[in-house]
mmCIF file of C-alpha atoms in Angstrom:
data_model
loop_
_atom_site.group_PDB
_atom_site.id
_atom_site.type_symbol
_atom_site.label_atom_id
_atom_site.label_comp_id
_atom_site.label_asym_id
_atom_site.label_seq_id
_atom_site.Cartn_x
_atom_site.Cartn_y
_atom_site.Cartn_z
ATOM 1 C CA UNK A 1 -68.461 -54.630 -86.298
ATOM 2 C CA UNK A 2 -66.121 -56.184 -88.886
ATOM 3 C CA UNK A 3 -65.413 -52.777 -90.451
ATOM 4 C CA UNK A 4 -65.466 -50.770 -87.230
ATOM 5 C CA UNK A 5 -63.546 -47.520 -87.571
ATOM 6 C CA UNK A 6 -61.214 -46.333 -84.837
ATOM 7 C CA UNK A 7 -63.608 -43.489 -84.063
ATOM 8 C CA UNK A 8 -66.473 -45.932 -83.546
ATOM 9 C CA UNK A 9 -64.154 -48.185 -81.543
ATOM 10 C CA UNK A 10 -63.312 -45.466 -79.027
ATOM 11 C CA UNK A 11 -67.009 -44.632 -78.627
ATOM 12 C CA UNK A 12 -67.757 -48.308 -77.965
ATOM 13 C CA UNK A 13 -65.102 -48.811 -75.290
ATOM 14 C CA UNK A 14 -65.945 -45.762 -73.102
ATOM 15 C CA UNK A 15 -68.807 -47.339 -71.090
ATOM 16 C CA UNK A 16 -67.025 -50.676 -71.002
ATOM 17 C CA UNK A 17 -63.914 -49.117 -69.449
ATOM 18 C CA UNK A 18 -66.151 -47.480 -66.845
ATOM 19 C CA UNK A 19 -67.476 -50.960 -66.021
ATOM 20 C CA UNK A 20 -63.899 -52.094 -65.428
ATOM 21 C CA UNK A 21 -63.406 -49.216 -62.978
ATOM 22 C CA UNK A 22 -66.509 -50.376 -61.089
ATOM 23 C CA UNK A 23 -65.118 -53.906 -60.947
ATOM 24 C CA UNK A 24 -61.821 -52.607 -59.549
ATOM 25 C CA UNK A 25 -63.721 -50.810 -56.785
ATOM 26 C CA UNK A 26 -65.670 -53.989 -56.090
ATOM 27 C CA UNK A 27 -62.397 -55.879 -55.700
ATOM 28 C CA UNK A 28 -61.233 -53.458 -53.010
ATOM 29 C CA UNK A 29 -64.523 -53.787 -51.126
ATOM 30 C CA UNK A 30 -64.338 -57.565 -51.381
ATOM 31 C CA UNK A 31 -60.831 -57.493 -49.923
ATOM 32 C CA UNK A 32 -62.094 -55.603 -46.880
ATOM 33 C CA UNK A 33 -64.829 -58.193 -46.363
ATOM 34 C CA UNK A 34 -62.379 -61.074 -46.830
ATOM 35 C CA UNK A 35 -60.259 -59.765 -43.958
ATOM 36 C CA UNK A 36 -63.280 -58.914 -41.798
ATOM 37 C CA UNK A 37 -62.492 -58.830 -38.088
ATOM 38 C CA UNK A 38 -59.852 -61.555 -38.166
ATOM 39 C CA UNK A 39 -56.926 -62.531 -40.347
ATOM 40 C CA UNK A 40 -55.881 -65.989 -41.477
ATOM 41 C CA UNK A 41 -53.105 -67.212 -43.714
ATOM 42 C CA UNK A 42 -55.539 -67.927 -46.518
ATOM 43 C CA UNK A 43 -56.838 -64.353 -46.341
ATOM 44 C CA UNK A 44 -53.389 -63.158 -47.376
ATOM 45 C CA UNK A 45 -53.652 -65.336 -50.498
ATOM 46 C CA UNK A 46 -57.139 -64.014 -51.250
ATOM 47 C CA UNK A 47 -56.028 -60.394 -50.865
ATOM 48 C CA UNK A 48 -52.934 -60.883 -53.028
ATOM 49 C CA UNK A 49 -54.929 -62.453 -55.853
ATOM 50 C CA UNK A 50 -57.392 -59.539 -55.631
ATOM 51 C CA UNK A 51 -54.482 -57.111 -55.795
ATOM 52 C CA UNK A 52 -53.210 -58.910 -58.880
ATOM 53 C CA UNK A 53 -56.649 -58.532 -60.435
ATOM 54 C CA UNK A 54 -56.647 -54.774 -59.832
ATOM 55 C CA UNK A 55 -53.175 -54.391 -61.348
ATOM 56 C CA UNK A 56 -54.024 -56.582 -64.347
ATOM 57 C CA UNK A 57 -57.162 -54.545 -64.956
ATOM 58 C CA UNK A 58 -55.259 -51.266 -64.828
ATOM 59 C CA UNK A 59 -52.821 -52.609 -67.416
ATOM 60 C CA UNK A 60 -55.576 -54.090 -69.552
ATOM 61 C CA UNK A 61 -57.365 -50.734 -69.756
ATOM 62 C CA UNK A 62 -54.229 -49.030 -71.081
ATOM 63 C CA UNK A 63 -53.740 -51.747 -73.698
ATOM 64 C CA UNK A 64 -57.349 -51.469 -74.878
ATOM 65 C CA UNK A 65 -57.008 -47.688 -75.189
ATOM 66 C CA UNK A 66 -53.810 -48.217 -77.200
ATOM 67 C CA UNK A 67 -55.498 -50.899 -79.341
ATOM 68 C CA UNK A 68 -52.804 -53.421 -78.465
ATOM 69 C CA UNK A 69 -54.429 -56.736 -79.371
ATOM 70 C CA UNK A 70 -51.417 -58.945 -78.657
ATOM 71 C CA UNK A 71 -50.861 -57.774 -75.089
ATOM 72 C CA UNK A 72 -54.536 -57.314 -74.168
ATOM 73 C CA UNK A 73 -55.171 -60.908 -75.289
ATOM 74 C CA UNK A 74 -52.349 -62.080 -73.019
ATOM 75 C CA UNK A 75 -53.795 -60.077 -70.113
ATOM 76 C CA UNK A 76 -57.162 -61.748 -70.566
ATOM 77 C CA UNK A 77 -55.396 -65.109 -70.309
ATOM 78 C CA UNK A 78 -53.768 -63.933 -67.045
ATOM 79 C CA UNK A 79 -57.209 -63.065 -65.675
ATOM 80 C CA UNK A 80 -58.294 -66.647 -66.340
ATOM 81 C CA UNK A 81 -55.156 -67.765 -64.509
ATOM 82 C CA UNK A 82 -56.371 -65.762 -61.499
ATOM 83 C CA UNK A 83 -59.658 -67.662 -61.623
ATOM 84 C CA UNK A 84 -57.860 -71.005 -61.793
ATOM 85 C CA UNK A 85 -55.520 -70.236 -58.895
ATOM 86 C CA UNK A 86 -58.369 -69.066 -56.679
ATOM 87 C CA UNK A 87 -60.443 -72.124 -57.511
ATOM 88 C CA UNK A 88 -57.420 -74.370 -57.031
ATOM 89 C CA UNK A 89 -56.954 -73.158 -53.484
ATOM 90 C CA UNK A 90 -60.618 -73.813 -52.721
ATOM 91 C CA UNK A 91 -60.285 -77.511 -53.627
ATOM 92 C CA UNK A 92 -56.766 -78.064 -52.272
ATOM 93 C CA UNK A 93 -56.203 -81.070 -50.052
ATOM 94 C CA UNK A 94 -54.499 -78.838 -47.480
ATOM 95 C CA UNK A 95 -54.994 -75.088 -47.865
ATOM 96 C CA UNK A 96 -52.087 -74.051 -45.647
ATOM 97 C CA UNK A 97 -49.669 -76.358 -47.451
ATOM 98 C CA UNK A 98 -50.944 -75.039 -50.786
ATOM 99 C CA UNK A 99 -50.309 -71.444 -49.720
ATOM 100 C CA UNK A 100 -46.794 -72.376 -48.598
ATOM 101 C CA UNK A 101 -46.112 -73.761 -52.074
ATOM 102 C CA UNK A 102 -47.164 -70.430 -53.586
ATOM 103 C CA UNK A 103 -45.173 -68.358 -51.079
ATOM 104 C CA UNK A 104 -42.061 -70.480 -51.663
ATOM 105 C CA UNK A 105 -42.275 -69.914 -55.416
ATOM 106 C CA UNK A 106 -42.872 -73.571 -56.211
ATOM 107 C CA UNK A 107 -45.030 -74.799 -59.071
ATOM 108 C CA UNK A 108 -48.762 -74.625 -58.426
ATOM 109 C CA UNK A 109 -49.270 -78.091 -59.901
ATOM 110 C CA UNK A 110 -47.463 -79.578 -56.893
ATOM 111 C CA UNK A 111 -50.728 -78.993 -55.040
ATOM 112 C CA UNK A 112 -53.289 -81.816 -55.035
ATOM 113 C CA UNK A 113 -57.030 -81.677 -54.512
ATOM 114 C CA UNK A 114 -59.031 -83.876 -52.144
ATOM 115 C CA UNK A 115 -59.253 -86.574 -54.827
ATOM 116 C CA UNK A 116 -55.488 -86.652 -55.317
ATOM 117 C CA UNK A 117 -55.509 -84.819 -58.656
ATOM 118 C CA UNK A 118 -52.585 -82.504 -59.333
ATOM 119 C CA UNK A 119 -53.760 -78.954 -59.912
ATOM 120 C CA UNK A 120 -52.362 -78.582 -63.400
ATOM 121 C CA UNK A 121 -53.756 -75.866 -65.655
ATOM 122 C CA UNK A 122 -55.485 -78.382 -67.907
ATOM 123 C CA UNK A 123 -57.282 -79.901 -64.913
ATOM 124 C CA UNK A 124 -58.303 -76.542 -63.447
ATOM 125 C CA UNK A 125 -59.525 -75.409 -66.862
ATOM 126 C CA UNK A 126 -61.718 -78.510 -67.155
ATOM 127 C CA UNK A 127 -63.144 -78.010 -63.676
ATOM 128 C CA UNK A 128 -64.014 -74.345 -64.221
ATOM 129 C CA UNK A 129 -65.573 -75.164 -67.578
ATOM 130 C CA UNK A 130 -68.120 -77.204 -65.613
ATOM 131 C CA UNK A 131 -69.245 -73.927 -64.028
ATOM 132 C CA UNK A 132 -69.164 -71.955 -67.282
ATOM 133 C CA UNK A 133 -68.800 -73.624 -70.673
ATOM 134 C CA UNK A 134 -67.187 -70.479 -72.126
ATOM 135 C CA UNK A 135 -64.145 -70.813 -69.898
ATOM 136 C CA UNK A 136 -62.347 -73.466 -71.975
ATOM 137 C CA UNK A 137 -63.001 -71.702 -75.277
ATOM 138 C CA UNK A 138 -61.646 -68.360 -74.059
ATOM 139 C CA UNK A 139 -58.717 -70.050 -72.291
ATOM 140 C CA UNK A 140 -57.678 -71.901 -75.457
ATOM 141 C CA UNK A 141 -58.106 -68.824 -77.622
ATOM 142 C CA UNK A 142 -56.125 -66.470 -75.383
ATOM 143 C CA UNK A 143 -53.325 -69.005 -74.936
ATOM 144 C CA UNK A 144 -52.527 -68.144 -78.548
ATOM 145 C CA UNK A 145 -51.411 -64.716 -77.329
ATOM 146 C CA UNK A 146 -49.111 -66.215 -74.686
ATOM 147 C CA UNK A 147 -47.324 -68.567 -77.102
ATOM 148 C CA UNK A 148 -46.591 -67.427 -80.638
ATOM 149 C CA UNK A 149 -49.330 -68.776 -82.870
ATOM 150 C CA UNK A 150 -51.657 -67.872 -85.730
ATOM 151 C CA UNK A 151 -52.869 -64.971 -83.553
ATOM 152 C CA UNK A 152 -49.571 -63.183 -83.976
ATOM 153 C CA UNK A 153 -48.833 -64.447 -87.481
ATOM 154 C CA UNK A 154 -51.962 -63.037 -89.082
ATOM 155 C CA UNK A 155 -51.647 -59.652 -87.381
ATOM 156 C CA UNK A 156 -48.409 -59.266 -89.329
ATOM 157 C CA UNK A 157 -48.863 -61.265 -92.541
ATOM 158 C CA UNK A 158 -51.855 -60.751 -94.837
ATOM 159 C CA UNK A 159 -52.592 -62.114 -98.309
ATOM 160 C CA UNK A 160 -53.933 -59.327 -100.543
ATOM 161 C CA UNK A 161 -54.587 -61.274 -103.737
ATOM 162 C CA UNK A 162 -52.781 -61.368 -107.076
ATOM 163 C CA UNK A 163 -49.839 -63.072 -105.343
ATOM 164 C CA UNK A 164 -49.365 -60.043 -103.104
ATOM 165 C CA UNK A 165 -48.389 -60.606 -99.464
ATOM 166 C CA UNK A 166 -48.383 -57.703 -97.035
ATOM 167 C CA UNK A 167 -46.046 -57.846 -94.031
ATOM 168 C CA UNK A 168 -46.349 -55.371 -91.166
ATOM 169 C CA UNK A 169 -43.884 -54.763 -88.346
ATOM 170 C CA UNK A 170 -45.429 -51.891 -86.426
ATOM 171 C CA UNK A 171 -47.176 -50.980 -83.169
ATOM 172 C CA UNK A 172 -50.149 -49.795 -85.273
ATOM 173 C CA UNK A 173 -53.112 -52.171 -85.555
ATOM 174 C CA UNK A 174 -55.351 -52.237 -88.604
ATOM 175 C CA UNK A 175 -58.980 -51.244 -88.068
ATOM 176 C CA UNK A 176 -60.142 -54.689 -89.174
ATOM 177 C CA UNK A 177 -59.008 -56.020 -85.770
ATOM 178 C CA UNK A 178 -61.166 -53.613 -83.751
ATOM 179 C CA UNK A 179 -63.977 -56.158 -83.452
ATOM 180 C CA UNK A 180 -61.526 -58.618 -81.844
ATOM 181 C CA UNK A 181 -60.459 -55.966 -79.345
ATOM 182 C CA UNK A 182 -64.111 -55.389 -78.410
ATOM 183 C CA UNK A 183 -64.623 -59.145 -78.047
ATOM 184 C CA UNK A 184 -61.638 -59.327 -75.724
ATOM 185 C CA UNK A 185 -62.880 -56.375 -73.672
ATOM 186 C CA UNK A 186 -66.326 -57.947 -73.290
ATOM 187 C CA UNK A 187 -64.722 -61.249 -72.267
ATOM 188 C CA UNK A 188 -62.519 -59.472 -69.719
ATOM 189 C CA UNK A 189 -65.562 -57.816 -68.136
ATOM 190 C CA UNK A 190 -67.443 -61.123 -68.115
ATOM 191 C CA UNK A 191 -64.663 -63.131 -66.484
ATOM 192 C CA UNK A 192 -63.828 -60.325 -64.060
ATOM 193 C CA UNK A 193 -67.379 -60.645 -62.785
ATOM 194 C CA UNK A 194 -66.952 -64.431 -62.752
ATOM 195 C CA UNK A 195 -63.743 -64.063 -60.711
ATOM 196 C CA UNK A 196 -65.207 -61.673 -58.150
ATOM 197 C CA UNK A 197 -68.296 -63.841 -57.646
ATOM 198 C CA UNK A 198 -65.997 -66.659 -56.603
ATOM 199 C CA UNK A 199 -65.461 -64.704 -53.392
ATOM 200 C CA UNK A 200 -69.142 -64.893 -52.356
ATOM 201 C CA UNK A 201 -68.741 -68.104 -50.358
ATOM 202 C CA UNK A 202 -65.386 -66.928 -48.942
ATOM 203 C CA UNK A 203 -67.018 -63.775 -47.574
ATOM 204 C CA UNK A 204 -69.978 -65.698 -46.155
ATOM 205 C CA UNK A 205 -67.641 -68.081 -44.328
ATOM 206 C CA UNK A 206 -65.625 -65.196 -42.883
ATOM 207 C CA UNK A 207 -68.741 -63.342 -41.736
ATOM 208 C CA UNK A 208 -70.064 -66.520 -40.141
ATOM 209 C CA UNK A 209 -66.759 -67.066 -38.325
ATOM 210 C CA UNK A 210 -66.625 -63.485 -37.064
ATOM 211 C CA UNK A 211 -70.204 -63.670 -35.788
ATOM 212 C CA UNK A 212 -69.527 -66.907 -33.943
ATOM 213 C CA UNK A 213 -66.277 -65.552 -32.523
ATOM 214 C CA UNK A 214 -68.013 -62.443 -31.206
ATOM 215 C CA UNK A 215 -70.768 -64.579 -29.706
ATOM 216 C CA UNK A 216 -68.211 -66.728 -27.910
ATOM 217 C CA UNK A 217 -66.627 -63.635 -26.387
ATOM 218 C CA UNK A 218 -69.902 -62.591 -24.754
#
C-alpha cells in the first residue's frame, strides 16, 4: 500500500464509500427510534448530534474522493468529537443543565459528571479509551490535522537527498500519501460504527419508556 497508485486508490475506496452510505442510512433510522412515540429535551440533542454525523460523513466522502488528506484528517477528528459529546451527555451530573449549556453556546467543559469531573476533551478521551484502546491513538493523531503540525509540514516539505529539498504548495497530493488516506477512511468507518452503537442503550431506554407509557394508558 505504500506505493499505491491513484488508480488503485480509487478502486479501493469504492466499497468503503458504500459502507459510509449505509452508516448514514443507519443514522437516520436510529434518529427515528430515538424519538419513538414521545419527545424529550435530550432527544433533541441526540438527533442534532446524529444530524451532525450525517453532514460530516457527506463532507468526508467528498474529501476522500478528492484525496484531500489535510481536511479528511480534520473531519475524522470531528467524528471523534461527536463520540465524546454524546458520551459526555450520558455521564453528565444533570442532563437538562448540560443540554442548556450546549444550546446557550457555552463551553462543554462547564459540564460535570456525577463524580464532579469537568468534561474536558482530555478527560472524555481517557474515558472512551477505556471502551476502545484505539480511541486515544486516533484522537492524538488526527489532532495534528486540526493544529498545524508535522502532518502538514511533511505534506509540503520533502528531503530528496543530495541536499535537495522539495517544497510543494498545491491542492494535488502525491501518491505516496494514498495509504494514509485509506487508513483514515478505515478509521472513519470504524469510529462511525462505534458512534452509532452508542445509541443502543438510548434506544432501549426510549422503547422501554414508550411501552410503559402505553401500558399506563390502558
